[in-house]
PDB file of C-alpha atoms in Angstrom:
ATOM      1  CA  UNK A  85     111.480 105.093  90.891  1.00  0.00           C
ATOM      2  CA  UNK A  86     112.096 108.611  90.145  1.00  0.00           C
ATOM      3  CA  UNK A  87     111.481 112.167  92.585  1.00  0.00           C
ATOM      4  CA  UNK A  88     108.441 114.213  91.489  1.00  0.00           C
ATOM      5  CA  UNK A  89     109.399 117.444  90.179  1.00  0.00           C
ATOM      6  CA  UNK A  90     108.093 120.812  91.747  1.00  0.00           C
ATOM      7  CA  UNK A  91     108.865 123.751  89.890  1.00  0.00           C
ATOM      8  CA  UNK A  92     107.597 127.886  91.269  1.00  0.00           C
ATOM      9  CA  UNK A  93     103.737 128.820  91.295  1.00  0.00           C
ATOM     10  CA  UNK A  94     104.687 131.923  89.205  1.00  0.00           C
ATOM     11  CA  UNK A  95     106.084 130.773  85.635  1.00  0.00           C
ATOM     12  CA  UNK A  96     104.075 127.375  85.449  1.00  0.00           C
ATOM     13  CA  UNK A  97     100.463 128.939  85.851  1.00  0.00           C
ATOM     14  CA  UNK A  98     101.827 132.374  83.348  1.00  0.00           C
ATOM     15  CA  UNK A  99     102.118 128.431  81.379  1.00  0.00           C
ATOM     16  CA  UNK A 100      98.838 127.264  81.922  1.00  0.00           C
ATOM     17  CA  UNK A 101      96.449 129.587  80.894  1.00  0.00           C
ATOM     18  CA  UNK A 102      98.007 130.610  77.740  1.00  0.00           C
ATOM     19  CA  UNK A 103      96.543 127.250  77.426  1.00  0.00           C
ATOM     20  CA  UNK A 104      93.445 127.478  79.877  1.00  0.00           C
ATOM     21  CA  UNK A 105      91.629 130.048  77.419  1.00  0.00           C
ATOM     22  CA  UNK A 106      92.374 128.204  74.068  1.00  0.00           C
ATOM     23  CA  UNK A 107      91.482 125.189  75.558  1.00  0.00           C
ATOM     24  CA  UNK A 108      88.118 126.269  77.041  1.00  0.00           C
ATOM     25  CA  UNK A 109      86.948 127.353  74.265  1.00  0.00           C
ATOM     26  CA  UNK A 110      87.701 123.682  72.323  1.00  0.00           C
ATOM     27  CA  UNK A 111      85.840 122.060  75.106  1.00  0.00           C
ATOM     28  CA  UNK A 112      82.492 123.984  75.378  1.00  0.00           C
ATOM     29  CA  UNK A 113      81.304 123.545  71.969  1.00  0.00           C
ATOM     30  CA  UNK A 114      81.400 120.100  71.829  1.00  0.00           C
ATOM     31  CA  UNK A 115      80.401 119.074  75.322  1.00  0.00           C
ATOM     32  CA  UNK A 116      77.138 119.073  76.905  1.00  0.00           C
ATOM     33  CA  UNK A 117      75.275 122.205  77.293  1.00  0.00           C
ATOM     34  CA  UNK A 118      75.790 121.775  81.841  1.00  0.00           C
ATOM     35  CA  UNK A 119      79.109 121.279  81.427  1.00  0.00           C
ATOM     36  CA  UNK A 120      81.281 123.955  83.594  1.00  0.00           C
ATOM     37  CA  UNK A 121      84.687 123.780  83.210  1.00  0.00           C
ATOM     38  CA  UNK A 122      86.782 125.551  85.909  1.00  0.00           C
ATOM     39  CA  UNK A 123      90.775 125.783  86.418  1.00  0.00           C
ATOM     40  CA  UNK A 124      91.699 123.146  89.029  1.00  0.00           C
ATOM     41  CA  UNK A 125      95.085 122.225  91.208  1.00  0.00           C
ATOM     42  CA  UNK A 126      98.161 124.099  92.624  1.00  0.00           C
ATOM     43  CA  UNK A 127      99.227 126.680  89.309  1.00  0.00           C
ATOM     44  CA  UNK A 128      94.619 127.828  90.435  1.00  0.00           C
ATOM     45  CA  UNK A 129      96.135 128.471  93.726  1.00  0.00           C
ATOM     46  CA  UNK A 130      99.048 131.821  93.595  1.00  0.00           C
ATOM     47  CA  UNK A 131     102.007 130.496  95.862  1.00  0.00           C
ATOM     48  CA  UNK A 132     100.884 126.774  95.195  1.00  0.00           C
ATOM     49  CA  UNK A 133     104.199 124.746  94.360  1.00  0.00           C
ATOM     50  CA  UNK A 134     103.771 122.478  91.302  1.00  0.00           C
ATOM     51  CA  UNK A 135     104.804 120.353  88.966  1.00  0.00           C
ATOM     52  CA  UNK A 136     103.128 122.441  86.516  1.00  0.00           C
ATOM     53  CA  UNK A 137     100.867 120.303  84.669  1.00  0.00           C
ATOM     54  CA  UNK A 138      97.022 122.033  84.390  1.00  0.00           C
ATOM     55  CA  UNK A 139      94.742 120.380  86.325  1.00  0.00           C
ATOM     56  CA  UNK A 140      90.171 121.442  85.196  1.00  0.00           C
ATOM     57  CA  UNK A 141      87.812 120.168  86.014  1.00  0.00           C
ATOM     58  CA  UNK A 142      84.488 119.514  84.488  1.00  0.00           C
ATOM     59  CA  UNK A 143      81.219 119.558  86.089  1.00  0.00           C
ATOM     60  CA  UNK A 144      78.296 118.097  84.500  1.00  0.00           C
ATOM     61  CA  UNK A 145      74.560 117.379  85.751  1.00  0.00           C
ATOM     62  CA  UNK A 146      74.527 113.310  86.327  1.00  0.00           C
ATOM     63  CA  UNK A 147      72.485 113.004  83.365  1.00  0.00           C
ATOM     64  CA  UNK A 148      75.324 114.835  80.311  1.00  0.00           C
ATOM     65  CA  UNK A 149      77.739 112.498  82.787  1.00  0.00           C
ATOM     66  CA  UNK A 150      78.283 109.751  79.850  1.00  0.00           C
ATOM     67  CA  UNK A 151      77.769 112.223  77.111  1.00  0.00           C
ATOM     68  CA  UNK A 152      80.701 114.497  78.549  1.00  0.00           C
ATOM     69  CA  UNK A 153      82.659 110.691  79.731  1.00  0.00           C
ATOM     70  CA  UNK A 154      82.736 110.009  75.420  1.00  0.00           C
ATOM     71  CA  UNK A 155      83.458 113.234  74.651  1.00  0.00           C
ATOM     72  CA  UNK A 156      86.521 113.789  76.557  1.00  0.00           C
ATOM     73  CA  UNK A 157      87.834 110.076  75.568  1.00  0.00           C
ATOM     74  CA  UNK A 158      88.189 110.828  72.527  1.00  0.00           C
ATOM     75  CA  UNK A 159      90.284 113.968  72.837  1.00  0.00           C
ATOM     76  CA  UNK A 160      92.218 112.617  75.929  1.00  0.00           C
ATOM     77  CA  UNK A 161      93.945 109.300  77.402  1.00  0.00           C
ATOM     78  CA  UNK A 162      92.722 108.252  80.281  1.00  0.00           C
ATOM     79  CA  UNK A 163      94.299 108.625  84.044  1.00  0.00           C
ATOM     80  CA  UNK A 164      94.528 104.659  84.601  1.00  0.00           C
ATOM     81  CA  UNK A 165      95.670 105.722  88.149  1.00  0.00           C
ATOM     82  CA  UNK A 166      92.369 107.114  89.046  1.00  0.00           C
ATOM     83  CA  UNK A 167      89.342 104.067  88.927  1.00  0.00           C
ATOM     84  CA  UNK A 168      85.977 105.557  86.759  1.00  0.00           C
ATOM     85  CA  UNK A 169      82.519 105.418  88.124  1.00  0.00           C
ATOM     86  CA  UNK A 170      79.321 106.653  87.276  1.00  0.00           C
ATOM     87  CA  UNK A 171      80.628 110.107  88.760  1.00  0.00           C
ATOM     88  CA  UNK A 172      83.579 110.337  87.704  1.00  0.00           C
ATOM     89  CA  UNK A 173      87.104 110.299  85.489  1.00  0.00           C
ATOM     90  CA  UNK A 174      90.070 111.553  84.780  1.00  0.00           C
ATOM     91  CA  UNK A 175      92.227 112.325  82.082  1.00  0.00           C
ATOM     92  CA  UNK A 176      95.632 113.003  80.274  1.00  0.00           C
ATOM     93  CA  UNK A 177      96.181 114.873  77.687  1.00  0.00           C
ATOM     94  CA  UNK A 178     100.395 114.566  77.436  1.00  0.00           C
ATOM     95  CA  UNK A 179     100.843 116.206  74.295  1.00  0.00           C
ATOM     96  CA  UNK A 180      99.506 119.247  75.581  1.00  0.00           C
ATOM     97  CA  UNK A 181     102.531 121.934  77.558  1.00  0.00           C
ATOM     98  CA  UNK A 182     102.104 122.570  79.710  1.00  0.00           C
ATOM     99  CA  UNK A 183     100.507 118.770  80.405  1.00  0.00           C
ATOM    100  CA  UNK A 184      97.088 118.956  80.971  1.00  0.00           C
ATOM    101  CA  UNK A 185      94.650 116.733  83.597  1.00  0.00           C
ATOM    102  CA  UNK A 186      90.867 117.213  82.826  1.00  0.00           C
ATOM    103  CA  UNK A 187      88.380 115.698  86.167  1.00  0.00           C
ATOM    104  CA  UNK A 188      84.916 115.196  85.023  1.00  0.00           C
ATOM    105  CA  UNK A 189      82.728 114.467  87.983  1.00  0.00           C
ATOM    106  CA  UNK A 190      78.894 114.409  88.643  1.00  0.00           C
ATOM    107  CA  UNK A 191      77.853 117.533  89.571  1.00  0.00           C
ATOM    108  CA  UNK A 192      76.287 116.995  93.286  1.00  0.00           C
ATOM    109  CA  UNK A 193      78.183 113.592  93.520  1.00  0.00           C
ATOM    110  CA  UNK A 194      80.486 112.859  96.420  1.00  0.00           C
ATOM    111  CA  UNK A 195      84.017 113.080  94.813  1.00  0.00           C
ATOM    112  CA  UNK A 196      82.592 116.906  93.474  1.00  0.00           C
ATOM    113  CA  UNK A 197      84.863 118.824  95.589  1.00  0.00           C
ATOM    114  CA  UNK A 198      87.433 119.774  93.890  1.00  0.00           C
ATOM    115  CA  UNK A 199      85.922 123.293  93.918  1.00  0.00           C
ATOM    116  CA  UNK A 200      85.657 123.661  97.989  1.00  0.00           C
ATOM    117  CA  UNK A 201      90.040 122.084  98.297  1.00  0.00           C
ATOM    118  CA  UNK A 202      90.615 124.985  95.895  1.00  0.00           C
ATOM    119  CA  UNK A 203      89.243 128.108  96.794  1.00  0.00           C
ATOM    120  CA  UNK A 204      90.477 126.383 101.064  1.00  0.00           C
ATOM    121  CA  UNK A 205      93.571 126.881  99.409  1.00  0.00           C
ATOM    122  CA  UNK A 206      93.105 130.198  98.707  1.00  0.00           C
ATOM    123  CA  UNK A 207      91.538 131.340 101.383  1.00  0.00           C
ATOM    124  CA  UNK A 208      94.660 130.304 103.697  1.00  0.00           C
ATOM    125  CA  UNK A 209      97.652 130.763 102.754  1.00  0.00           C
ATOM    126  CA  UNK A 210      99.343 128.706 106.095  1.00  0.00           C
ATOM    127  CA  UNK A 211      96.971 125.836 104.777  1.00  0.00           C
ATOM    128  CA  UNK A 212      99.378 126.675 101.013  1.00  0.00           C
ATOM    129  CA  UNK A 213     102.234 126.684 103.136  1.00  0.00           C
ATOM    130  CA  UNK A 214     101.624 123.469 105.232  1.00  0.00           C
ATOM    131  CA  UNK A 215     100.008 122.060 101.569  1.00  0.00           C
ATOM    132  CA  UNK A 216     103.180 122.486  99.778  1.00  0.00           C
ATOM    133  CA  UNK A 217     105.629 121.775 103.161  1.00  0.00           C
ATOM    134  CA  UNK A 218     104.277 118.579 101.981  1.00  0.00           C
ATOM    135  CA  UNK A 219     104.685 117.873  98.009  1.00  0.00           C
ATOM    136  CA  UNK A 220     108.259 119.260  98.701  1.00  0.00           C
ATOM    137  CA  UNK A 221     108.356 116.174 101.161  1.00  0.00           C
ATOM    138  CA  UNK A 222     106.948 113.508  98.963  1.00  0.00           C
ATOM    139  CA  UNK A 223     108.590 114.106  95.986  1.00  0.00           C
ATOM    140  CA  UNK A 224     111.340 112.064  96.605  1.00  0.00           C
ATOM    141  CA  UNK A 225     108.475 108.872  96.547  1.00  0.00           C
ATOM    142  CA  UNK A 226     107.736 109.022  93.170  1.00  0.00           C
ATOM    143  CA  UNK A 227     104.467 109.862  91.000  1.00  0.00           C
ATOM    144  CA  UNK A 228     102.674 107.427  93.192  1.00  0.00           C
ATOM    145  CA  UNK A 229     103.575 108.584  97.295  1.00  0.00           C
ATOM    146  CA  UNK A 230     103.432 111.898  95.707  1.00  0.00           C
ATOM    147  CA  UNK A 231      99.703 111.370  94.925  1.00  0.00           C
ATOM    148  CA  UNK A 232      98.471 109.159  97.465  1.00  0.00           C
ATOM    149  CA  UNK A 233     100.972 111.758 100.664  1.00  0.00           C
ATOM    150  CA  UNK A 234      98.107 114.768  98.483  1.00  0.00           C
ATOM    151  CA  UNK A 235      95.681 112.506  98.825  1.00  0.00           C
ATOM    152  CA  UNK A 236      95.361 112.129 102.491  1.00  0.00           C
ATOM    153  CA  UNK A 237      96.691 114.742 102.761  1.00  0.00           C
ATOM    154  CA  UNK A 238      93.314 116.763 101.022  1.00  0.00           C
ATOM    155  CA  UNK A 239      91.446 114.212 102.385  1.00  0.00           C
ATOM    156  CA  UNK A 240      92.092 115.681 105.929  1.00  0.00           C
ATOM    157  CA  UNK A 241      91.322 118.665 104.819  1.00  0.00           C
ATOM    158  CA  UNK A 242      87.715 118.423 103.114  1.00  0.00           C
ATOM    159  CA  UNK A 243      87.081 116.230 106.416  1.00  0.00           C
ATOM    160  CA  UNK A 244      88.281 119.142 108.336  1.00  0.00           C
ATOM    161  CA  UNK A 245      85.794 121.795 106.353  1.00  0.00           C
ATOM    162  CA  UNK A 246      83.203 119.098 106.679  1.00  0.00           C
ATOM    163  CA  UNK A 247      83.343 119.049 110.169  1.00  0.00           C
ATOM    164  CA  UNK A 248      83.205 122.514 111.025  1.00  0.00           C
ATOM    165  CA  UNK A 249      80.092 123.057 108.621  1.00  0.00           C
ATOM    166  CA  UNK A 250      78.174 120.304 111.345  1.00  0.00           C
ATOM    167  CA  UNK A 251      79.686 122.419 114.621  1.00  0.00           C
ATOM    168  CA  UNK A 252      78.574 125.429 112.806  1.00  0.00           C
ATOM    169  CA  UNK A 253      75.036 123.944 112.691  1.00  0.00           C
ATOM    170  CA  UNK A 254      74.634 122.315 115.961  1.00  0.00           C
TER     171      UNK A 254
END
């Protein structure tokens, strides 16, 4: 099991930005009209340490999910570590530099929370520091352990967010 290598945000973000525009320009015309493409992941959050990859989310209306899935599957490999559902699919484009992960999600579905997490990080430097600490502490666990630790952290942050919204409305 090899450790996950983490890199500084500035260099990784610059590399990600170089391919983000061309990637979006390639995908937009072939995806359904309801598709929204957003930069997510650590390179989208100033100061967040990263593996150096680019992560994007493609959000589509539910009726366009199968078509978007077909289009993305024709361009990239499926991420075997993520379960595919009728509202979520994950892809890896390893041939790009940096490697690119694409999360396809149906708008309004339970997993349509990528933008929420990204925006919470962008608004809270303390949360970014906690996320960075978690990543550094989990890097030695290898890819699977690192992903599991991040997943627990992200789930807790989103759960806390939902609970605070419920508290405000009650």
